[in-house]
Amino acid sequence: IPRKVTVENVYAIDPLVSVVTVNKNNNDQATFKNIYVKTTDGKKNVKVCQWSQASKTPSNLGDGPSGKLCQYSSSDVHINED
């Protein structure tokens, strides 16, 4: 069953893996608008959206904007900006 989520006007602090992870083989979809991410170490290489293969032990397949899986542009995401 595909899941669809819209993440809008969110301030995330120190995401452990990513802000959202979707399952590619389930045709999940995530849309992002006006997202602020703050890391206490100041790093900017934060994964906003990643996708995996759903299974007993999920495997990471990629991250970043990707068609319908992870929908956002660089203007939608602000990392370590006030």
PDB file of C-alpha atoms in Angstrom:
ATOM      1  CA  ILE A   1       0.000   0.000   0.000  1.00  0.00           C
ATOM      2  CA  PRO A   2       1.645   3.277  -1.080  1.00  0.00           C
ATOM      3  CA  ARG A   3       1.906   6.004   1.524  1.00  0.00           C
ATOM      4  CA  LYS A   4       1.956   9.718   0.724  1.00  0.00           C
ATOM      5  CA  VAL A   5       3.181  12.378   3.126  1.00  0.00           C
ATOM      6  CA  THR A   6       3.522  16.148   2.850  1.00  0.00           C
ATOM      7  CA  VAL A   7       6.022  17.757   5.207  1.00  0.00           C
ATOM      8  CA  GLU A   8       5.532  21.517   5.320  1.00  0.00           C
ATOM      9  CA  ASN A   9       6.691  24.305   7.665  1.00  0.00           C
ATOM     10  CA  VAL A  10       8.828  21.969   9.796  1.00  0.00           C
ATOM     11  CA  TYR A  11      11.911  22.716  11.916  1.00  0.00           C
ATOM     12  CA  ALA A  12      13.861  19.468  12.420  1.00  0.00           C
ATOM     13  CA  ILE A  13      16.797  19.232  14.830  1.00  0.00           C
ATOM     14  CA  ASP A  14      19.563  16.637  14.409  1.00  0.00           C
ATOM     15  CA  PRO A  15      17.748  14.016  12.305  1.00  0.00           C
ATOM     16  CA  LEU A  16      19.434  10.651  12.945  1.00  0.00           C
ATOM     17  CA  VAL A  17      19.044   9.111   9.479  1.00  0.00           C
ATOM     18  CA  SER A  18      16.904  11.497   7.430  1.00  0.00           C
ATOM     19  CA  VAL A  19      13.864  13.696   7.889  1.00  0.00           C
ATOM     20  CA  VAL A  20      11.777  11.103   5.969  1.00  0.00           C
ATOM     21  CA  THR A  21      12.510   7.650   4.546  1.00  0.00           C
ATOM     22  CA  VAL A  22      10.179   6.220   1.895  1.00  0.00           C
ATOM     23  CA  ASN A  23       9.925   2.683   0.535  1.00  0.00           C
ATOM     24  CA  LYS A  24      10.595   2.584  -3.194  1.00  0.00           C
ATOM     25  CA  ASN A  25       8.985  -0.808  -3.820  1.00  0.00           C
ATOM     26  CA  ASN A  26       5.761   0.371  -2.111  1.00  0.00           C
ATOM     27  CA  ASN A  27       5.623   3.494  -4.329  1.00  0.00           C
ATOM     28  CA  ASP A  28       5.673   5.776  -1.269  1.00  0.00           C
ATOM     29  CA  GLN A  29       5.814   9.533  -1.927  1.00  0.00           C
ATOM     30  CA  ALA A  30       7.062  12.442   0.179  1.00  0.00           C
ATOM     31  CA  THR A  31       6.678  16.145  -0.646  1.00  0.00           C
ATOM     32  CA  PHE A  32       8.613  18.857   1.215  1.00  0.00           C
ATOM     33  CA  LYS A  33       7.956  22.604   1.466  1.00  0.00           C
ATOM     34  CA  ASN A  34       9.595  25.178   3.744  1.00  0.00           C
ATOM     35  CA  ILE A  35      11.763  22.758   5.750  1.00  0.00           C
ATOM     36  CA  TYR A  36      14.428  23.993   8.171  1.00  0.00           C
ATOM     37  CA  VAL A  37      16.996  21.530   9.502  1.00  0.00           C
ATOM     38  CA  LYS A  38      19.398  22.418  12.319  1.00  0.00           C
ATOM     39  CA  THR A  39      22.383  20.291  13.281  1.00  0.00           C
ATOM     40  CA  THR A  40      24.230  20.923  16.529  1.00  0.00           C
ATOM     41  CA  ASP A  41      27.560  20.125  14.835  1.00  0.00           C
ATOM     42  CA  GLY A  42      26.898  22.615  12.005  1.00  0.00           C
ATOM     43  CA  LYS A  43      27.221  20.035   9.219  1.00  0.00           C
ATOM     44  CA  LYS A  44      25.208  20.624   6.063  1.00  0.00           C
ATOM     45  CA  ASN A  45      25.275  17.107   4.589  1.00  0.00           C
ATOM     46  CA  VAL A  46      21.880  16.204   6.057  1.00  0.00           C
ATOM     47  CA  LYS A  47      19.678  13.678   4.269  1.00  0.00           C
ATOM     48  CA  VAL A  48      16.260  15.244   3.920  1.00  0.00           C
ATOM     49  CA  CYS A  49      14.664  12.317   2.121  1.00  0.00           C
ATOM     50  CA  GLN A  50      16.021   8.865   1.419  1.00  0.00           C
ATOM     51  CA  TRP A  51      14.474   5.790  -0.107  1.00  0.00           C
ATOM     52  CA  SER A  52      14.880   2.144   0.710  1.00  0.00           C
ATOM     53  CA  GLN A  53      13.657  -1.281  -0.346  1.00  0.00           C
ATOM     54  CA  ALA A  54      11.016  -2.446   2.123  1.00  0.00           C
ATOM     55  CA  SER A  55      11.860  -5.844   3.557  1.00  0.00           C
ATOM     56  CA  LYS A  56      12.565  -7.479   6.892  1.00  0.00           C
ATOM     57  CA  THR A  57      15.919  -5.656   6.862  1.00  0.00           C
ATOM     58  CA  PRO A  58      15.469  -2.497   4.714  1.00  0.00           C
ATOM     59  CA  SER A  59      18.384  -1.466   2.514  1.00  0.00           C
ATOM     60  CA  ASN A  60      19.107   2.154   1.645  1.00  0.00           C
ATOM     61  CA  LEU A  61      18.948   2.755  -2.120  1.00  0.00           C
ATOM     62  CA  GLY A  62      19.549   6.509  -2.333  1.00  0.00           C
ATOM     63  CA  ASP A  63      18.673   9.969  -1.107  1.00  0.00           C
ATOM     64  CA  GLY A  64      17.823  13.447  -2.340  1.00  0.00           C
ATOM     65  CA  PRO A  65      15.120  14.701  -4.704  1.00  0.00           C
ATOM     66  CA  SER A  66      13.878  11.879  -6.923  1.00  0.00           C
ATOM     67  CA  GLY A  67      10.776  12.113  -9.084  1.00  0.00           C
ATOM     68  CA  LYS A  68       7.684  11.131  -7.111  1.00  0.00           C
ATOM     69  CA  LEU A  69       9.613   9.434  -4.288  1.00  0.00           C
ATOM     70  CA  CYS A  70      11.128  12.579  -2.745  1.00  0.00           C
ATOM     71  CA  GLN A  71       9.685  15.806  -4.130  1.00  0.00           C
ATOM     72  CA  TYR A  72      11.460  19.056  -3.236  1.00  0.00           C
ATOM     73  CA  SER A  73      13.832  21.657  -4.595  1.00  0.00           C
ATOM     74  CA  SER A  74      16.795  23.387  -2.976  1.00  0.00           C
ATOM     75  CA  SER A  75      14.605  26.432  -2.291  1.00  0.00           C
ATOM     76  CA  ASP A  76      12.282  24.254  -0.142  1.00  0.00           C
ATOM     77  CA  VAL A  77      15.007  23.072   2.257  1.00  0.00           C
ATOM     78  CA  HIS A  78      17.168  25.250   4.520  1.00  0.00           C
ATOM     79  CA  ILE A  79      19.992  23.567   6.423  1.00  0.00           C
ATOM     80  CA  ASN A  80      21.580  25.423   9.349  1.00  0.00           C
ATOM     81  CA  GLU A  81      19.950  28.694   8.343  1.00  0.00           C
ATOM     82  CA  ASP A  82      18.024  30.803  10.832  1.00  0.00           C
TER      83      ASP A  82
END
